Coordinates of C-alpha atoms and ligand atoms in Angstrom, one line a residue:
X2 CA 23.6 31.0 -8.2
X3 CA 23.3 27.3 -9.1
X4 CA 22.5 26.3 -12.7
X5 CA 19.0 25.1 -11.8
X6 CA 18.2 28.4 -10.2
X7 CA 19.4 30.3 -13.2
X8 CA 17.2 28.0 -15.4
X9 CA 14.1 28.9 -13.2
X10 CA 14.9 32.6 -13.9
X11 CA 15.2 31.8 -17.6
X12 CA 11.7 30.3 -17.7
X13 CA 9.0 31.4 -20.1
X14 CA 6.5 33.0 -17.8
X15 CA 5.3 36.5 -18.9
X16 CA 2.3 37.3 -21.0
X17 CA 4.5 38.8 -23.7
X18 CA 6.5 35.6 -23.9
X19 CA 3.3 33.5 -24.2
X20 CA 2.0 35.6 -27.0
X21 CA 5.4 35.5 -28.8
X22 CA 6.4 31.9 -28.3
X23 CA 3.0 30.1 -28.5
X24 CA 1.0 32.5 -30.6
X25 CA -1.6 32.9 -27.8
X26 CA -4.0 35.9 -28.2
X27 CA -2.9 38.7 -25.9
X28 CA -6.2 39.0 -24.0
X29 CA -6.4 35.2 -23.5
X30 CA -2.8 35.1 -22.3
X31 CA -3.6 37.8 -19.8
X32 CA -6.6 35.9 -18.5
X33 CA -4.6 32.7 -18.3
X34 CA -1.8 34.5 -16.4
X35 CA -4.5 35.6 -13.9
X36 CA -6.0 32.1 -13.6
X37 CA -2.8 30.1 -13.2
X38 CA 0.6 31.5 -14.1
X39 CA 3.0 29.8 -16.6
X40 CA 6.5 28.7 -15.8
X41 CA 8.3 26.6 -18.5
X42 CA 12.0 26.3 -17.8
X43 CA 14.4 26.0 -20.8
X44 CA 15.0 22.3 -20.1
X45 CA 11.4 21.3 -20.2
X46 CA 10.7 23.6 -23.1
X47 CA 13.4 21.8 -25.1
X48 CA 11.5 18.5 -24.8
X49 CA 8.6 19.9 -27.0
X50 CA 8.7 18.3 -30.4
X51 CA 5.7 20.0 -32.1
X52 CA 2.8 22.2 -31.1
X53 CA 0.2 20.3 -29.1
X54 CA 2.4 17.3 -28.4
X55 CA 2.3 15.5 -25.0
X56 CA 5.0 17.8 -23.5
X57 CA 3.4 21.0 -24.8
X58 CA 0.0 20.0 -23.4
X59 CA 1.4 19.6 -20.0
X60 CA 3.1 23.0 -19.8
X61 CA 1.7 25.5 -22.3
X62 CA -1.3 27.5 -21.2
X63 CA -4.4 27.1 -23.3
X64 CA -7.5 29.2 -23.6
X65 CA -9.6 26.1 -23.1
X66 CA -8.7 26.2 -19.4
X67 CA -10.8 29.3 -19.1
X68 CA -14.0 27.7 -20.5
X69 CA -14.0 25.1 -17.7
X70 CA -16.1 26.2 -14.8
X71 CA -17.2 22.7 -13.8
X72 CA -14.2 21.6 -11.8
X73 CA -13.4 22.3 -8.2
X74 CA -10.8 24.7 -6.7
X75 CA -9.9 22.1 -4.1
X76 CA -11.1 18.7 -5.5
X77 CA -9.5 16.6 -2.7
X78 CA -10.8 18.8 0.1
X79 CA -7.2 19.2 1.3
X80 CA -7.9 22.6 3.0
X81 CA -10.6 21.1 5.2
X82 CA -8.3 18.4 6.3
X83 CA -5.6 20.8 7.3
X84 CA -5.5 21.0 11.2
X85 CA -2.7 23.7 11.0
X86 CA -1.4 25.6 8.0
X87 CA 0.8 23.6 5.7
X88 CA -0.3 20.2 7.0
X89 CA -2.9 17.9 5.4
X90 CA -3.7 15.0 7.7
X91 CA -6.1 12.5 6.0
X92 CA -4.7 9.1 6.9
X93 CA -4.0 7.6 10.3
X94 CA -0.2 7.3 10.2
X95 CA 1.0 9.8 7.6
X96 CA 0.6 13.4 6.6
X97 CA 1.4 15.9 3.8
X98 CA 3.7 18.8 4.8
X99 CA 3.6 21.6 2.3
X100 CA 6.9 23.4 2.5
X101 CA 6.9 25.8 -0.5
X102 CA 4.4 27.1 -3.1
X103 CA 7.0 27.1 -5.9
X104 CA 7.6 24.5 -8.6
X105 CA 10.2 23.9 -11.3
X106 CA 7.4 24.1 -13.9
X107 CA 3.7 24.8 -13.5
X108 CA 1.7 21.9 -14.8
X109 CA -1.5 22.9 -16.5
X110 CA -3.4 20.0 -14.8
X111 CA -2.2 20.7 -11.3
X112 CA -4.6 19.9 -8.5
X113 CA -3.2 22.6 -6.3
X114 CA -3.5 25.5 -8.6
X115 CA -5.3 27.4 -5.8
X116 CA -2.0 27.5 -3.9
X117 CA 0.9 26.7 -6.2
X118 CA 2.9 29.7 -7.3
X119 CA 1.4 31.9 -4.6
X120 CA 3.8 32.2 -1.7
X121 CA 1.1 33.8 0.4
X122 CA -0.8 30.5 0.4
X123 CA 2.0 28.3 1.5
X124 CA 4.1 30.4 3.8
X125 CA 7.5 29.5 5.3
X126 CA 6.3 31.4 8.4
X127 CA 3.9 28.6 9.2
X128 CA 6.6 25.9 9.4
X129 CA 6.8 26.0 13.2
X130 CA 3.2 25.2 13.8
X131 CA 3.5 22.3 11.3
X132 CA 6.6 20.9 13.2
X133 CA 4.7 21.3 16.5
X134 CA 1.7 19.4 15.0
X135 CA 3.9 16.5 13.9
X136 CA 5.7 16.5 17.2
X137 CA 2.4 16.3 19.1
X138 CA 0.9 13.6 16.9
X139 CA 2.9 10.5 17.7
X140 CA 0.8 8.4 15.3
X141 CA 2.6 10.2 12.3
X142 CA 5.3 7.9 11.2
X143 CA 5.6 9.0 7.6
X144 CA 5.9 12.6 6.5
X145 CA 5.5 13.6 2.9
X146 CA 7.2 16.8 1.9
X147 CA 5.2 18.5 -0.8
X148 CA 4.1 21.9 -2.0
X149 CA 4.8 23.1 -4.6
X150 CA 8.0 21.2 -4.9
X151 CA 10.2 20.8 -1.9
X152 CA 13.3 20.8 -4.1
X153 CA 12.6 24.4 -5.0
X154 CA 14.1 25.1 -1.5
X155 CA 17.8 25.6 -1.3
X156 CA 19.9 22.7 0.0
X157 CA 20.4 24.6 3.3
X158 CA 16.7 25.2 3.8
X159 CA 15.7 21.7 3.0
X160 CA 18.4 20.3 5.3
X161 CA 17.0 22.4 8.2
X162 CA 13.6 20.8 7.6
X163 CA 15.0 17.3 7.4
X164 CA 17.1 17.8 10.5
X165 CA 14.1 19.0 12.4
X166 CA 12.0 16.1 11.3
X167 CA 14.7 13.6 12.2
X168 CA 14.8 15.0 15.7
X169 CA 11.2 13.7 16.1
X170 CA 11.6 10.1 17.2
X171 CA 8.2 8.8 15.9
X172 CA 8.9 10.0 12.3
X173 CA 10.1 6.8 10.8
X174 CA 10.2 7.7 7.1
X175 CA 10.3 11.0 5.1
X176 CA 9.2 11.2 1.5
X177 CA 10.1 14.0 -0.9
X178 CA 7.3 14.5 -3.4
X179 CA 9.2 16.2 -6.2
X180 CA 8.7 16.6 -10.0
X181 CA 12.3 17.9 -10.4
X182 CA 13.8 14.7 -11.7
X183 CA 11.4 15.0 -14.6
X184 CA 11.0 18.8 -15.2
X185 CA 14.3 20.2 -14.0
X186 CA 16.7 17.2 -13.5
X187 CA 19.6 19.7 -13.1
X188 CA 18.3 20.3 -9.6
X189 CA 19.6 16.8 -8.6
X190 CA 23.2 17.7 -7.8
X191 CA 25.9 15.7 -6.1
X192 CA 25.8 18.2 -3.2
X193 CA 22.0 17.7 -2.8
X194 CA 22.5 13.9 -2.8
X195 CA 25.3 14.0 -0.2
X196 CA 23.0 16.1 2.1
X197 CA 19.9 13.8 1.6
X198 CA 22.0 10.7 2.4
X199 CA 22.4 11.9 6.0
X200 CA 18.7 11.7 6.8
X201 CA 17.7 8.2 5.6
X202 CA 15.3 6.6 5.1
X203 CA 14.3 9.2 2.5
X204 CA 11.9 8.0 -0.2
X205 CA 11.5 10.1 -3.4
X206 CA 8.1 10.2 -5.1
X207 CA 8.5 11.7 -8.5
X208 CA 6.2 12.4 -11.4
X209 CA 6.8 11.4 -15.0
X210 CA 3.9 11.2 -17.4
X211 CA 5.4 10.5 -20.8
X212 CA 8.3 8.5 -22.2
X213 CA 9.8 11.6 -23.9
X214 CA 10.5 12.9 -20.4
X215 CA 13.0 10.1 -19.9
X216 CA 16.2 11.7 -21.3
X217 CA 19.9 11.6 -20.6
X218 CA 19.4 14.3 -18.0
X219 CA 16.5 12.8 -16.2
X220 CA 18.2 9.4 -16.3
X221 CA 21.2 10.9 -14.6
X222 CA 19.0 12.6 -11.9
X223 CA 17.2 9.3 -11.0
X224 CA 20.4 7.3 -11.0
X225 CA 22.0 9.8 -8.6
X226 CA 19.0 9.6 -6.2
X227 CA 19.1 5.8 -6.4
X228 CA 22.8 5.7 -5.8
X229 CA 22.3 8.0 -2.8
X230 CA 20.1 5.3 -1.3
X231 CA 16.7 6.7 -2.1
X232 CA 14.0 4.3 -3.3
X233 CA 12.4 6.3 -6.1
X234 CA 8.7 5.8 -7.1
X235 CA 6.6 7.4 -9.8
X236 CA 3.2 8.9 -9.6
X237 CA 1.7 9.5 -13.1
X238 CA -1.6 11.1 -14.1
X239 CA -3.7 9.6 -16.9
X240 CA -4.4 12.4 -19.3
X241 CA -6.1 12.7 -22.7
X242 CA -3.7 13.5 -25.5
X243 CA -0.7 12.9 -23.2
X244 CA -0.6 9.3 -22.2
X245 CA -4.1 7.8 -22.6
X246 CA -3.1 4.6 -24.3
X247 CA -1.5 1.3 -23.2
X248 CA 1.5 1.5 -25.6
X249 CA 2.7 4.9 -24.3
X250 CA 2.2 3.9 -20.7
X251 CA 3.9 0.5 -21.1
X252 CA 6.9 2.3 -22.7
X253 CA 6.9 4.9 -19.9
X254 CA 6.7 2.3 -17.1
X255 CA 9.4 0.0 -18.6
X256 CA 11.7 2.9 -19.2
X257 CA 11.2 4.1 -15.6
X258 CA 12.2 0.6 -14.3
X259 CA 15.4 0.9 -16.4
X260 CA 16.3 4.1 -14.5
X261 CA 15.5 2.4 -11.2
X262 CA 12.1 4.2 -10.7
X263 CA 9.2 2.0 -9.6
X264 CA 5.8 3.0 -11.0
X265 CA 3.7 3.5 -7.9
X266 CA 0.5 5.2 -8.7
X267 CA -1.4 6.0 -11.9
X268 CA -4.1 8.6 -11.0
X269 CA -7.3 9.4 -12.8
X270 CA -7.2 13.1 -13.5
X271 CA -8.8 15.1 -10.7
X272 CA -11.8 17.2 -11.2
X273 CA -9.8 20.4 -11.0
X274 CA -11.2 23.6 -12.4
X275 CA -9.5 24.5 -15.7
X276 CA -8.3 20.9 -16.3
X277 CA -11.4 19.0 -17.5
X278 CA -9.9 18.8 -21.0
X279 CA -7.4 16.3 -19.7
X280 CA -10.0 13.9 -18.2
X281 CA -10.5 10.4 -19.7
X282 CA -13.2 7.9 -18.9
X283 CA -12.5 5.5 -16.1
X284 CA -12.9 2.7 -18.6
X285 CA -10.0 4.0 -20.6
X286 CA -7.9 3.6 -17.5
X287 CA -9.1 0.1 -16.7
X288 CA -8.5 -1.0 -20.3
X289 CA -5.0 0.3 -20.1
X290 CA -4.3 -1.6 -16.8
X291 CA -5.9 -4.7 -18.4
X292 CA -3.4 -4.4 -21.3
X293 CA -0.4 -4.2 -19.0
X294 CA -1.1 -6.8 -16.3
X295 CA 0.4 -10.1 -17.4
X296 CA 1.9 -8.6 -20.6
X297 CA 4.8 -6.9 -18.8
X298 CA 6.7 -7.2 -15.5
X299 CA 4.5 -6.8 -12.5
X300 CA 7.1 -4.3 -11.3
X301 CA 6.1 -2.0 -14.2
X302 CA 2.4 -1.8 -13.1
X303 CA 1.3 0.9 -10.8
X304 CA -1.8 1.0 -8.6
X305 CA -4.5 2.6 -10.7
X306 CA -6.4 5.0 -8.3
X307 CA -8.9 7.7 -8.0
X308 CA -8.1 10.3 -5.4
X309 CA -11.7 10.5 -4.2
X310 CA -13.4 13.9 -4.5
X311 CA -14.1 15.4 -1.2
X312 CA -11.1 13.9 0.5
X313 CA -11.8 10.2 0.7
X314 CA -8.2 9.4 -0.2
X315 CA -6.8 7.1 -2.9
X316 CA -9.1 4.3 -3.9
X317 CA -7.8 1.5 -6.1
X318 CA -9.5 0.5 -9.3
X319 CA -8.8 -3.0 -10.7
X320 CA -10.1 -4.5 -14.0
X321 CA -12.6 -7.3 -13.2
X322 CA -10.8 -10.7 -13.0
X323 CA -13.5 -12.4 -10.8
X324 CA -16.2 -14.0 -13.0
X325 CA -18.0 -15.7 -10.1
X326 CA -17.5 -16.4 -6.4
X327 CA -19.4 -18.5 -4.0
X328 CA -18.8 -20.6 -0.9
X329 CA -17.2 -23.4 -2.8
X330 CA -15.1 -21.7 -5.5
X331 CA -13.9 -18.6 -7.3
X332 CA -14.0 -18.5 -11.0
X333 CA -11.3 -16.2 -12.4
X334 CA -10.0 -15.1 -15.8
X335 CA -6.3 -14.5 -16.5
X336 CA -4.8 -11.8 -18.7
X337 CA -5.5 -13.9 -21.8
X338 CA -9.1 -14.3 -20.8
X339 CA -8.6 -18.0 -20.0
X340 CA -10.9 -19.2 -17.2
X341 CA -9.6 -20.9 -14.0
X342 CA -11.4 -22.3 -11.0
X343 CA -9.8 -22.1 -7.5
X344 CA -11.6 -24.2 -4.9
X345 CA -12.5 -22.4 -1.7
X346 CA -11.5 -23.8 1.7
X347 CA -13.7 -23.9 4.8
X348 CA -12.0 -21.9 7.4
X349 CA -14.0 -23.1 10.5
X350 CA -12.2 -24.6 13.5
X351 CA -8.9 -22.9 13.0
X352 CA -6.4 -23.6 15.7
X353 CA -5.0 -20.3 17.0
X354 CA -2.6 -19.7 19.8
X355 CA -4.2 -18.0 22.8
X356 CA -1.7 -15.2 22.6
X357 CA -3.1 -14.2 19.2
X358 CA -6.8 -14.1 20.3
X359 CA -8.6 -10.9 20.7
X360 CA -11.7 -11.3 22.7
X361 CA -14.3 -8.7 21.6
X362 CA -16.6 -8.0 24.5
X363 CA -20.3 -7.5 24.0
X364 CA -20.2 -7.5 20.2
X365 CA -23.5 -7.9 18.3
X366 CA -23.8 -11.5 17.2
X367 CA -25.8 -10.8 14.0
X368 CA -29.2 -11.8 15.5
X369 CA -29.8 -8.4 16.8
X370 CA -28.8 -9.6 20.3
X371 CA -25.6 -8.9 22.1
X372 CA -23.7 -12.0 23.0
X373 CA -22.2 -12.1 26.5
X374 CA -18.4 -12.2 26.4
X375 CA -17.0 -15.7 26.5
X376 CA -15.7 -16.3 29.9
X377 CA -12.1 -17.7 30.2
X378 CA -10.7 -18.3 33.6
X379 CA -7.4 -17.0 32.5
X380 CA -6.6 -16.6 28.9
X381 CA -2.9 -17.1 29.4
X382 CA -3.5 -20.7 30.6
X383 CA -5.2 -21.8 27.4
X384 CA -2.9 -23.5 24.9
X385 CA -5.3 -23.5 21.9
X386 CA -8.8 -22.3 21.6
X387 CA -11.3 -23.2 18.9
X388 CA -12.8 -20.2 17.2
X389 CA -15.0 -19.8 14.2
X390 CA -14.0 -17.9 11.2
X391 CA -17.2 -15.9 11.0
X392 CA -16.9 -12.3 12.0
X393 CA -19.7 -12.2 14.5
Ligands
LIG420 C1 -1.5 10.7 -1.2 C2 -1.5 11.1 0.1 C3 -0.8 10.5 1.1 C4 0.1 9.3 0.8 O1 -0.6 8.2 0.5 P1 0.1 6.8 0.2 O2 -1.0 5.9 -0.3 O3 0.7 6.4 1.5 O4 1.2 7.0 -0.8 C5 -0.9 11.0 2.4 N1 -1.6 12.0 2.7 C6 -2.4 12.7 1.8 C7 -3.3 13.8 2.2 C8 -2.4 12.2 0.5 O5 -3.1 12.9 -0.4
LIG421 S1 4.9 20.1 -10.0 FE1 3.2 19.2 -8.9 S2 2.5 20.9 -7.5 FE2 3.8 21.8 -9.0 S3 2.5 22.5 -10.7 FE3 3.1 20.4 -11.2 S4 1.6 19.0 -10.4 FE4 1.3 21.1 -9.4

């Protein structure tokens, strides 16, 4: 057994352990276990500094989860967008492929509580129909392995999946959505990196939420992945008591860059059942982004997004920098609230090469009438054509 597998076995998970280690009432611990099981491996447990700290809040079950009946089981409507088991296909050219229900730690704020930890819900038996789906859908050029955590699979099993995906010509890139570099960095072994290398381009999306998670061990894990040629990105979740202030997040994002991880997304917490106590206001998030942009490297600033309830996908939120905009100018503020005017240009009469022109036939011209398509003798013969910038 590899070290990381032993560490999973040594995790705090039982009701008795919860009662003993964290002083949780026995009945509450039983109800919590029923609701969403605990798994705190010895590495992540060792990061806790005091009860209720940002590490503790992310991993230790809390009775407050049971009072929250407002949230949704499946806030992102992932199940409805699942054409075959294990696949969520929401966007035109990419899909999620759930390959295991297991994780190296169970996060109390997880959006996929309904499935995570329950091997009946994400079954390895269903992989074949998922591969067939990807094979039949030539528009899928980006496959995101998720779960659970795909690095809970053995190297051998993961390699079988990567091999199969690489045999599909239209799959251009593969992403590994894994929290292991953060919660169980011992999983990133030289052997794993040697294997991954053979299937490039492999992107790794990882998930750090707090600067205390950046340790010698996690630094080594991210360095090994980067050295193996994987671009590594981070997806963080904004959470009350964990990281809901600009100083903490600036430190996190700067430290991530130092270990060659690019902050990619900062999510508003989802409306997941049992996780409302983590939610912050949207304004808190916007204020944080406002305190980062301009003050530190643009590289350190992730896209701040809401994963739209009901399955609308990730929608970016940006602090308001536009004070006024009309036909002639845009009035902007910079990060120091200094005001600048940028003059607009009139875009009529642009010269465009005929090869770039798309003639839209029979489009409504805005007067409620349909304009007849413009007649060209032969579009290839025209050198340049005058078009107007207006859409209609
Ligand atoms: C987040 C997500 C993706 C990937 O989105 P990107 O913006 O490309 O990172 C793809 N599919 C689903 C269902 C997702 O939730
Ligand atoms: S690692 Fe991801 S999928 Fe697993 S419990 Fe945490 S948030 Fe959920």
